[in-house]
Amino acid sequence: MNILLKSAKIINAQNKELHLKKRDILIKDGTIDKIAAKIEAPKDTQVVDLKNLHVSLGWLDSSVCFGEPGYEERETISNGLRTAALSGFTDIVLNPNTHPIADSSSDIVFLTNAARDSATNLHPLGTMTMGGEGIDLAELYDMHNSGAVGFYDFKSPISNSNLLKIALQYVQNFDGLVYSQPLDVKIAGKGLVHEGITSTKLGLKGIPSLAEEIQIVRDLFILEYTEGKLHIPTVSTANAVKLIADAKKKGLNVTCSVAIHNLYFTDEVLEEFDTAYKVYPPLRTKKDTKALIKGVKDGTIDFVTADHIPLNIELKAVEFDNATYGSVGLESAFGLLHTLFDTETCITLLTQGKERYNIAENDLAEGRKACLTLFNPDVDYTFEKSHILSQSKNSMTLGESLKGKVYGIFNNNQLILN
């Protein structure tokens, strides 16, 4: 396949010669053949000439759920990867949130095989414990050899401190990455939303910030004792950012992420008891969102993520207490993020971090594999149900004013466009 991208503004801060320049980009058989001010289209070449076309290296999302196997009614692997591609993502890290859960090498092989011919690369996580039950370690080494990029009992905290200690020690033999969900379940109790003024006003049981922070303190102490590689997913409180910043100053090998909706929304949106806003970790206060945004800007927070969780309507169209946590977010990720940060910052956030998962880095240069995201950052629009590409439609972003349209991606010698 030969592709010519016409008059594409390149966003790649690492390449000073091309950054913010408009160039034609000729791609032959999946490789960038030529980058120049003007290129005549060779024979048998598809010309892509889109309004205000911008191009960057392919984007990564570090927290994505589908449904297959077991919950195909929520999302299949094929449609999930198509959704990711049309949302600008050339790489996604897939959470073990299926049935059966991915806790063995054969489960990892199934997932990688199912995604083999897709434009978007799927990088699976395996569970840290058997069945994700937090009791016995899963087959970490075997899953690693089969392609697992880390180990995570999805949204389930590791209550057994010694188990986390052993996992961090064990994975050092093969440079493995351990996740630890920041939640002390005893302190969280039966909480549903952030504990504060809004929860009190609405009469909903609250999850105090302390429940997140005390678990992070424990995890960081264990990491300091064991060494190893730790990732703390989807932090949500101001003090969590401070704790992780202090740990990084001490030289601990820790990374963390934040869900984009935790940067944008606060718990004030819960006043209508709309289950679309029931997510975990919960939406918190303006003080927290300000601290999280600051943490993103200063590099304390390593990843922004859509924290994409498709859920069929039966799990959301119920009383607030009984609704399942989660929202789809791939389709609105760029538009939402671009309301908070300028274009260059957004692209930096969306393209960084592959080395944490030992995913091969790329470059936007002649002779390199073409792994690109195509977008127009200057489109303003209201996010509507028609914009949701997932099988499940549980989006908390409906009705929001977003900025930036994704055209699609070119990756694995495939052009996927909206």
Tab-separated table of C-alpha atoms in Angstrom:
chain	number	residue	atom	x	y	z
A	1	MET	CA	0.000	0.000	0.000
A	2	ASN	CA	1.312	3.437	-1.031
A	3	ILE	CA	-0.073	6.524	0.727
A	4	LEU	CA	0.680	10.212	0.251
A	5	LEU	CA	-0.308	12.549	3.075
A	6	LYS	CA	-0.641	16.056	1.651
A	7	SER	CA	0.241	19.270	3.524
A	8	ALA	CA	0.364	17.613	6.926
A	9	LYS	CA	1.456	19.755	9.849
A	10	ILE	CA	3.842	17.607	11.858
A	11	ILE	CA	3.619	17.652	15.659
A	12	ASN	CA	6.773	15.985	16.963
A	13	ALA	CA	8.677	18.018	19.536
A	14	GLN	CA	11.552	15.502	19.523
A	15	ASN	CA	12.319	16.312	15.873
A	16	LYS	CA	13.200	20.004	15.793
A	17	GLU	CA	13.662	20.031	12.008
A	18	LEU	CA	10.115	18.877	11.284
A	19	HIS	CA	8.165	20.029	14.336
A	20	LEU	CA	5.313	22.401	13.374
A	21	LYS	CA	6.311	22.235	9.680
A	22	LYS	CA	3.863	21.436	6.869
A	23	ARG	CA	5.119	18.563	4.761
A	24	ASP	CA	3.982	15.917	2.312
A	25	ILE	CA	4.673	12.425	3.606
A	26	LEU	CA	5.014	9.489	1.208
A	27	ILE	CA	4.523	6.036	2.701
A	28	LYS	CA	5.459	2.915	0.753
A	29	ASP	CA	4.586	-0.550	2.041
A	30	GLY	CA	4.241	0.702	5.605
A	31	THR	CA	7.527	2.648	5.681
A	32	ILE	CA	8.012	6.417	5.455
A	33	ASP	CA	9.747	6.790	2.091
A	34	LYS	CA	9.994	10.569	1.796
A	35	ILE	CA	9.145	13.749	3.699
A	36	ALA	CA	9.312	16.962	1.668
A	37	ALA	CA	7.595	20.305	1.097
A	38	LYS	CA	5.965	18.953	-2.071
A	39	ILE	CA	5.796	15.401	-3.404
A	40	GLU	CA	4.091	14.342	-6.628
A	41	ALA	CA	1.991	11.249	-6.103
A	42	PRO	CA	3.587	8.185	-7.750
A	43	LYS	CA	1.423	5.782	-9.705
A	44	ASP	CA	-0.934	3.572	-7.646
A	45	THR	CA	-0.752	5.875	-4.625
A	46	GLN	CA	-3.730	6.865	-2.459
A	47	VAL	CA	-3.636	10.595	-1.765
A	48	VAL	CA	-4.918	11.742	1.620
A	49	ASP	CA	-5.731	15.447	1.472
A	50	LEU	CA	-7.734	16.414	4.564
A	51	LYS	CA	-8.679	19.809	5.956
A	52	ASN	CA	-6.087	21.191	8.413
A	53	LEU	CA	-4.374	17.797	8.548
A	54	HIS	CA	-2.015	17.326	11.502
A	55	VAL	CA	0.172	14.261	11.979
A	56	SER	CA	1.972	12.904	15.017
A	57	LEU	CA	3.491	9.653	16.125
A	58	GLY	CA	0.850	7.084	17.052
A	59	TRP	CA	-0.953	7.493	20.371
A	60	LEU	CA	-0.943	5.093	23.329
A	61	ASP	CA	-3.719	4.460	25.856
A	62	SER	CA	-2.609	2.561	28.957
A	63	SER	CA	-6.042	1.519	30.304
A	64	VAL	CA	-8.592	0.015	27.922
A	65	CYS	CA	-11.246	-2.669	28.450
A	66	PHE	CA	-13.156	-4.607	25.816
A	67	GLY	CA	-15.389	-7.573	26.607
A	68	GLU	CA	-14.205	-10.536	24.573
A	69	PRO	CA	-13.954	-13.266	25.709
A	70	GLY	CA	-17.073	-13.669	27.806
A	71	TYR	CA	-18.671	-10.221	27.553
A	72	GLU	CA	-18.929	-9.794	23.788
A	73	GLU	CA	-22.211	-7.923	24.232
A	74	ARG	CA	-20.157	-5.094	25.771
A	75	GLU	CA	-17.420	-5.014	23.157
A	76	THR	CA	-15.576	-7.383	20.818
A	77	ILE	CA	-11.843	-7.228	20.219
A	78	SER	CA	-12.281	-6.400	16.524
A	79	ASN	CA	-14.722	-3.514	17.056
A	80	GLY	CA	-12.791	-2.320	20.094
A	81	LEU	CA	-9.595	-2.066	18.075
A	82	ARG	CA	-11.451	-0.330	15.247
A	83	THR	CA	-12.811	2.157	17.791
A	84	ALA	CA	-9.306	2.726	19.128
A	85	ALA	CA	-7.950	3.293	15.614
A	86	LEU	CA	-10.665	5.790	14.688
A	87	SER	CA	-10.007	7.533	18.022
A	88	GLY	CA	-6.323	7.989	17.112
A	89	PHE	CA	-4.701	5.165	19.067
A	90	THR	CA	-2.111	2.956	17.395
A	91	ASP	CA	-1.386	1.137	20.675
A	92	ILE	CA	-3.605	0.174	23.589
A	93	VAL	CA	-2.842	-1.658	26.828
A	94	LEU	CA	-5.728	-4.046	27.460
A	95	ASN	CA	-6.962	-4.663	31.000
A	96	PRO	CA	-7.811	-8.190	32.197
A	97	ASN	CA	-11.537	-7.540	32.512
A	98	THR	CA	-13.033	-10.529	30.722
A	99	HIS	CA	-14.566	-13.920	31.489
A	100	PRO	CA	-12.521	-16.006	31.847
A	101	ILE	CA	-10.030	-13.484	33.141
A	102	ALA	CA	-6.540	-13.398	31.594
A	103	ASP	CA	-4.474	-15.209	34.236
A	104	SER	CA	-2.517	-17.713	32.120
A	105	SER	CA	-0.229	-17.758	29.101
A	106	SER	CA	-2.956	-19.318	26.924
A	107	ASP	CA	-5.257	-16.372	27.716
A	108	ILE	CA	-2.559	-13.912	26.659
A	109	VAL	CA	-1.940	-15.857	23.439
A	110	PHE	CA	-5.675	-15.771	22.641
A	111	LEU	CA	-5.776	-11.981	22.989
A	112	THR	CA	-2.644	-11.334	20.926
A	113	ASN	CA	-3.775	-13.725	18.191
A	114	ALA	CA	-7.215	-12.102	18.035
A	115	ALA	CA	-5.573	-8.724	17.386
A	116	ARG	CA	-2.833	-9.911	15.038
A	117	ASP	CA	-4.152	-8.350	11.803
A	118	SER	CA	-5.391	-5.065	13.279
A	119	ALA	CA	-4.072	-1.591	12.608
A	120	THR	CA	-4.015	-0.859	16.338
A	121	ASN	CA	-1.547	-2.900	18.397
A	122	LEU	CA	-3.010	-4.682	21.423
A	123	HIS	CA	-0.695	-5.105	24.431
A	124	PRO	CA	-2.389	-7.322	27.033
A	125	LEU	CA	-2.049	-7.199	30.792
A	126	GLY	CA	-2.338	-10.420	32.754
A	127	THR	CA	-3.711	-10.626	36.264
A	128	MET	CA	-1.288	-10.481	39.161
A	129	THR	CA	-3.128	-13.234	41.027
A	130	MET	CA	-5.012	-16.349	39.977
A	131	GLY	CA	-8.510	-15.395	38.918
A	132	GLY	CA	-7.780	-11.842	40.068
A	133	GLU	CA	-8.798	-12.972	43.548
A	134	GLY	CA	-5.771	-11.554	45.398
A	135	ILE	CA	-4.751	-14.866	46.981
A	136	ASP	CA	-2.089	-16.682	44.911
A	137	LEU	CA	0.270	-15.271	42.294
A	138	ALA	CA	-0.685	-16.074	38.709
A	139	GLU	CA	1.695	-17.465	36.047
A	140	LEU	CA	3.583	-14.178	35.763
A	141	TYR	CA	6.690	-15.437	33.959
A	142	ASP	CA	4.732	-17.574	31.489
A	143	MET	CA	2.372	-14.696	30.711
A	144	HIS	CA	5.342	-12.375	30.237
A	145	ASN	CA	6.873	-14.802	27.733
A	146	SER	CA	3.547	-14.922	25.878
A	147	GLY	CA	3.361	-11.132	25.532
A	148	ALA	CA	1.872	-9.712	28.729
A	149	VAL	CA	3.256	-6.204	29.332
A	150	GLY	CA	2.336	-6.072	33.028
A	151	PHE	CA	0.249	-7.621	35.782
A	152	TYR	CA	-2.941	-6.133	37.197
A	153	ASP	CA	-5.944	-7.354	39.133
A	154	PHE	CA	-8.165	-4.874	37.326
A	155	LYS	CA	-9.655	-2.304	39.743
A	156	SER	CA	-9.089	-4.752	42.617
A	157	PRO	CA	-6.611	-3.639	45.306
A	158	ILE	CA	-4.046	-6.086	46.671
A	159	SER	CA	-4.980	-6.312	50.344
A	160	ASN	CA	-2.192	-8.781	51.186
A	161	SER	CA	0.921	-6.625	51.590
A	162	ASN	CA	3.225	-9.631	51.534
A	163	LEU	CA	1.779	-10.769	48.206
A	164	LEU	CA	2.619	-7.407	46.647
A	165	LYS	CA	6.110	-7.624	48.145
A	166	ILE	CA	6.694	-11.081	46.659
A	167	ALA	CA	5.348	-10.019	43.251
A	168	LEU	CA	7.661	-6.987	43.080
A	169	GLN	CA	10.624	-9.172	43.987
A	170	TYR	CA	9.715	-11.979	41.589
A	171	VAL	CA	9.193	-9.863	38.455
A	172	GLN	CA	12.667	-8.356	38.747
A	173	ASN	CA	13.969	-11.567	37.172
A	174	PHE	CA	12.414	-10.529	33.840
A	175	ASP	CA	11.876	-6.763	34.214
A	176	GLY	CA	8.144	-7.147	34.806
A	177	LEU	CA	5.728	-4.361	35.725
A	178	VAL	CA	3.338	-4.743	38.671
A	179	TYR	CA	0.155	-2.698	39.050
A	180	SER	CA	-1.407	-1.883	42.397
A	181	GLN	CA	-4.880	-0.344	42.554
A	182	PRO	CA	-4.779	2.502	45.119
A	183	LEU	CA	-7.661	1.686	47.442
A	184	ASP	CA	-7.897	0.549	51.042
A	185	VAL	CA	-11.163	-1.405	50.954
A	186	LYS	CA	-11.746	-1.187	54.701
A	187	ILE	CA	-11.600	2.598	54.674
A	188	ALA	CA	-13.622	2.829	51.445
A	189	GLY	CA	-16.283	0.568	52.939
A	190	LYS	CA	-19.501	0.708	50.915
A	191	GLY	CA	-18.728	4.133	49.486
A	192	LEU	CA	-19.987	4.978	45.994
A	193	VAL	CA	-18.717	8.498	45.284
A	194	HIS	CA	-16.168	10.943	46.683
A	195	GLU	CA	-16.745	11.654	50.367
A	196	GLY	CA	-17.377	15.373	50.705
A	197	ILE	CA	-19.969	18.101	50.467
A	198	THR	CA	-21.687	16.621	47.405
A	199	SER	CA	-21.999	13.095	48.825
A	200	THR	CA	-23.427	14.512	52.060
A	201	LYS	CA	-25.893	16.692	50.166
A	202	LEU	CA	-27.049	13.779	47.999
A	203	GLY	CA	-27.134	11.226	50.783
A	204	LEU	CA	-24.691	8.913	49.002
A	205	LYS	CA	-22.048	6.930	50.855
A	206	GLY	CA	-18.602	8.361	50.277
A	207	ILE	CA	-15.119	7.046	49.482
A	208	PRO	CA	-12.679	9.273	51.368
A	209	SER	CA	-9.463	10.426	49.699
A	210	LEU	CA	-7.664	8.707	52.557
A	211	ALA	CA	-8.672	5.312	51.141
A	212	GLU	CA	-6.559	6.007	48.051
A	213	GLU	CA	-3.696	7.743	49.774
A	214	ILE	CA	-3.060	5.276	52.585
A	215	GLN	CA	-2.789	2.451	50.039
A	216	ILE	CA	-0.290	4.464	47.999
A	217	VAL	CA	1.814	5.069	51.120
A	218	ARG	CA	1.842	1.319	51.798
A	219	ASP	CA	2.727	0.458	48.211
A	220	LEU	CA	5.565	2.967	48.086
A	221	PHE	CA	7.055	1.647	51.309
A	222	ILE	CA	6.942	-1.888	49.891
A	223	LEU	CA	8.502	-0.686	46.622
A	224	GLU	CA	11.309	1.046	48.511
A	225	TYR	CA	11.991	-2.208	50.379
A	226	THR	CA	11.822	-4.551	47.382
A	227	GLU	CA	12.790	-2.310	44.448
A	228	GLY	CA	11.205	-3.492	41.194
A	229	LYS	CA	8.766	-1.649	38.896
A	230	LEU	CA	5.410	-0.389	40.161
A	231	HIS	CA	2.557	1.307	38.331
A	232	ILE	CA	-0.272	2.996	40.228
A	233	PRO	CA	-3.270	3.328	37.874
A	234	THR	CA	-5.799	6.162	37.773
A	235	VAL	CA	-4.901	8.287	40.781
A	236	SER	CA	-7.549	10.848	41.698
A	237	THR	CA	-6.551	12.953	44.722
A	238	ALA	CA	-4.291	15.925	45.322
A	239	ASN	CA	-2.339	14.179	48.057
A	240	ALA	CA	-1.806	11.097	45.866
A	241	VAL	CA	0.073	13.314	43.402
A	242	LYS	CA	2.259	14.685	46.203
A	243	LEU	CA	3.052	11.217	47.555
A	244	ILE	CA	4.142	9.950	44.138
A	245	ALA	CA	6.175	13.092	43.436
A	246	ASP	CA	8.061	12.582	46.703
A	247	ALA	CA	8.676	8.910	45.833
A	248	LYS	CA	10.109	9.850	42.455
A	249	LYS	CA	12.452	12.346	44.097
A	250	LYS	CA	13.733	9.457	46.224
A	251	GLY	CA	14.487	7.511	43.050
A	252	LEU	CA	11.764	4.875	43.320
A	253	ASN	CA	10.797	3.178	40.053
A	254	VAL	CA	7.134	4.153	40.085
A	255	THR	CA	4.764	5.500	37.445
A	256	CYS	CA	1.119	6.491	37.635
A	257	SER	CA	-1.782	7.452	35.411
A	258	VAL	CA	-4.899	9.588	35.596
A	259	ALA	CA	-8.221	9.153	33.819
A	260	ILE	CA	-8.958	12.101	31.556
A	261	HIS	CA	-12.446	12.418	33.036
A	262	ASN	CA	-10.877	12.924	36.491
A	263	LEU	CA	-9.058	15.935	35.048
A	264	TYR	CA	-12.224	17.394	33.529
A	265	PHE	CA	-15.219	16.565	35.736
A	266	THR	CA	-15.795	17.063	39.464
A	267	ASP	CA	-18.277	15.364	41.767
A	268	GLU	CA	-20.655	18.307	41.325
A	269	VAL	CA	-22.022	16.620	38.157
A	270	LEU	CA	-23.544	13.891	40.350
A	271	GLU	CA	-26.419	16.088	41.466
A	272	GLU	CA	-28.782	14.488	38.920
A	273	PHE	CA	-27.839	10.957	40.064
A	274	ASP	CA	-26.825	10.135	36.471
A	275	THR	CA	-25.114	6.727	36.513
A	276	ALA	CA	-22.993	7.749	33.508
A	277	TYR	CA	-20.854	9.644	36.019
A	278	LYS	CA	-20.419	6.644	38.309
A	279	VAL	CA	-16.770	5.771	37.767
A	280	TYR	CA	-13.978	4.345	39.862
A	281	PRO	CA	-11.961	6.044	41.205
A	282	PRO	CA	-14.774	8.530	41.803
A	283	LEU	CA	-14.922	12.056	40.478
A	284	ARG	CA	-13.510	14.318	43.163
A	285	THR	CA	-13.264	18.072	43.886
A	286	LYS	CA	-11.945	21.127	42.063
A	287	LYS	CA	-8.950	21.096	44.396
A	288	ASP	CA	-8.157	17.573	43.239
A	289	THR	CA	-8.593	18.299	39.517
A	290	LYS	CA	-6.253	21.304	39.817
A	291	ALA	CA	-3.605	19.177	41.541
A	292	LEU	CA	-4.001	16.411	38.961
A	293	ILE	CA	-3.614	18.842	36.054
A	294	LYS	CA	-0.531	20.306	37.720
A	295	GLY	CA	0.831	16.761	38.178
A	296	VAL	CA	0.323	16.078	34.477
A	297	LYS	CA	2.108	19.283	33.515
A	298	ASP	CA	5.127	18.754	35.780
A	299	GLY	CA	5.542	15.072	34.861
A	300	THR	CA	4.587	13.540	38.193
A	301	ILE	CA	1.704	11.808	36.385
A	302	ASP	CA	3.157	9.721	33.561
A	303	PHE	CA	0.048	8.754	31.570
A	304	VAL	CA	-3.338	10.162	30.754
A	305	THR	CA	-5.893	7.510	29.856
A	306	ALA	CA	-9.464	7.248	28.651
A	307	ASP	CA	-9.923	4.432	31.205
A	308	HIS	CA	-12.291	3.014	28.595
A	309	ILE	CA	-14.838	0.580	30.107
A	310	PRO	CA	-17.732	-0.451	27.821
A	311	LEU	CA	-20.831	-1.620	29.723
A	312	ASN	CA	-24.139	-2.806	28.316
A	313	ILE	CA	-27.213	-0.764	29.194
A	314	GLU	CA	-28.518	-3.206	31.814
A	315	LEU	CA	-25.533	-2.362	34.008
A	316	LYS	CA	-26.115	1.394	33.850
A	317	ALA	CA	-29.891	1.911	33.505
A	318	VAL	CA	-30.521	1.064	37.159
A	319	GLU	CA	-30.543	2.876	40.513
A	320	PHE	CA	-27.301	4.718	41.233
A	321	ASP	CA	-26.382	2.371	44.106
A	322	ASN	CA	-26.658	-0.680	41.826
A	323	ALA	CA	-25.008	0.703	38.672
A	324	THR	CA	-21.629	-0.640	37.577
A	325	TYR	CA	-18.607	1.675	37.560
A	326	GLY	CA	-17.226	2.784	34.207
A	327	SER	CA	-17.509	4.901	31.075
A	328	VAL	CA	-16.351	4.571	27.490
A	329	GLY	CA	-13.811	7.218	26.638
A	330	LEU	CA	-11.609	6.423	23.636
A	331	GLU	CA	-13.808	8.358	21.209
A	332	SER	CA	-13.794	11.541	23.305
A	333	ALA	CA	-10.265	11.271	24.756
A	334	PHE	CA	-8.523	13.743	22.445
A	335	GLY	CA	-11.389	16.231	22.312
A	336	LEU	CA	-11.727	16.265	26.096
A	337	LEU	CA	-7.985	16.487	26.720
A	338	HIS	CA	-7.653	19.299	24.189
A	339	THR	CA	-10.075	21.448	26.181
A	340	LEU	CA	-7.557	21.318	29.054
A	341	PHE	CA	-4.175	21.515	27.303
A	342	ASP	CA	-2.719	23.034	24.133
A	343	THR	CA	-2.143	20.841	21.082
A	344	GLU	CA	1.568	20.199	21.617
A	345	THR	CA	1.044	19.219	25.252
A	346	CYS	CA	-1.811	16.891	24.284
A	347	ILE	CA	0.309	15.102	21.697
A	348	THR	CA	3.209	14.756	24.118
A	349	LEU	CA	0.871	13.195	26.674
A	350	LEU	CA	-0.721	10.838	24.159
A	351	THR	CA	2.545	9.628	22.627
A	352	GLN	CA	4.780	9.198	25.661
A	353	GLY	CA	5.398	6.181	27.874
A	354	LYS	CA	5.785	3.222	25.527
A	355	GLU	CA	9.127	2.354	27.071
A	356	ARG	CA	7.393	1.597	30.364
A	357	TYR	CA	5.755	-1.381	28.658
A	358	ASN	CA	8.798	-2.252	26.539
A	359	ILE	CA	6.864	-1.265	23.425
A	360	ALA	CA	9.185	-0.374	20.564
A	361	GLU	CA	9.609	3.367	20.163
A	362	ASN	CA	9.348	4.888	16.692
A	363	ASP	CA	10.277	8.094	14.942
A	364	LEU	CA	8.613	10.228	12.337
A	365	ALA	CA	11.473	10.086	9.869
A	366	GLU	CA	12.383	8.708	6.469
A	367	GLY	CA	13.160	5.004	6.532
A	368	ARG	CA	11.148	4.349	9.684
A	369	LYS	CA	7.941	2.376	10.074
A	370	ALA	CA	4.894	4.600	9.636
A	371	CYS	CA	3.015	4.605	12.938
A	372	LEU	CA	0.995	7.805	12.731
A	373	THR	CA	-2.117	9.517	14.054
A	374	LEU	CA	-4.010	11.935	11.796
A	375	PHE	CA	-6.152	14.708	13.296
A	376	ASN	CA	-7.485	18.250	13.084
A	377	PRO	CA	-7.037	20.092	16.416
A	378	ASP	CA	-9.190	23.092	15.492
A	379	VAL	CA	-12.666	21.544	15.223
A	380	ASP	CA	-15.160	22.524	17.937
A	381	TYR	CA	-18.173	20.269	18.387
A	382	THR	CA	-20.627	18.822	20.884
A	383	PHE	CA	-20.060	15.157	21.702
A	384	GLU	CA	-23.184	13.183	20.790
A	385	LYS	CA	-24.261	9.551	20.792
A	386	SER	CA	-23.480	9.305	17.067
A	387	HIS	CA	-19.816	9.883	17.904
A	388	ILE	CA	-19.668	6.735	20.053
A	389	LEU	CA	-18.159	3.891	18.041
A	390	SER	CA	-18.149	1.303	20.830
A	391	GLN	CA	-20.899	-1.314	21.005
A	392	SER	CA	-21.741	0.028	24.468
A	393	LYS	CA	-22.887	3.642	24.721
A	394	ASN	CA	-22.152	4.406	28.402
A	395	SER	CA	-20.359	7.723	27.908
A	396	MET	CA	-20.143	10.424	30.562
A	397	THR	CA	-19.006	12.925	27.910
A	398	LEU	CA	-22.333	13.200	26.071
A	399	GLY	CA	-23.330	16.829	25.641
A	400	GLU	CA	-19.870	18.228	26.389
A	401	SER	CA	-18.207	20.799	24.121
A	402	LEU	CA	-14.979	19.282	22.801
A	403	LYS	CA	-12.129	20.554	20.672
A	404	GLY	CA	-10.289	18.471	18.118
A	405	LYS	CA	-11.319	15.841	15.593
A	406	VAL	CA	-9.414	12.616	14.968
A	407	TYR	CA	-9.250	11.499	11.344
A	408	GLY	CA	-7.708	8.095	12.090
A	409	ILE	CA	-4.365	6.316	11.973
A	410	PHE	CA	-1.828	4.716	9.681
A	411	ASN	CA	-0.149	1.707	11.278
A	412	ASN	CA	0.823	-1.835	10.340
A	413	ASN	CA	0.527	-0.794	6.686
A	414	GLN	CA	-3.171	0.003	7.141
A	415	LEU	CA	-4.954	3.325	6.748
A	416	ILE	CA	-8.039	3.635	8.978
A	417	LEU	CA	-10.058	6.822	8.515
A	418	ASN	CA	-13.386	8.127	9.852
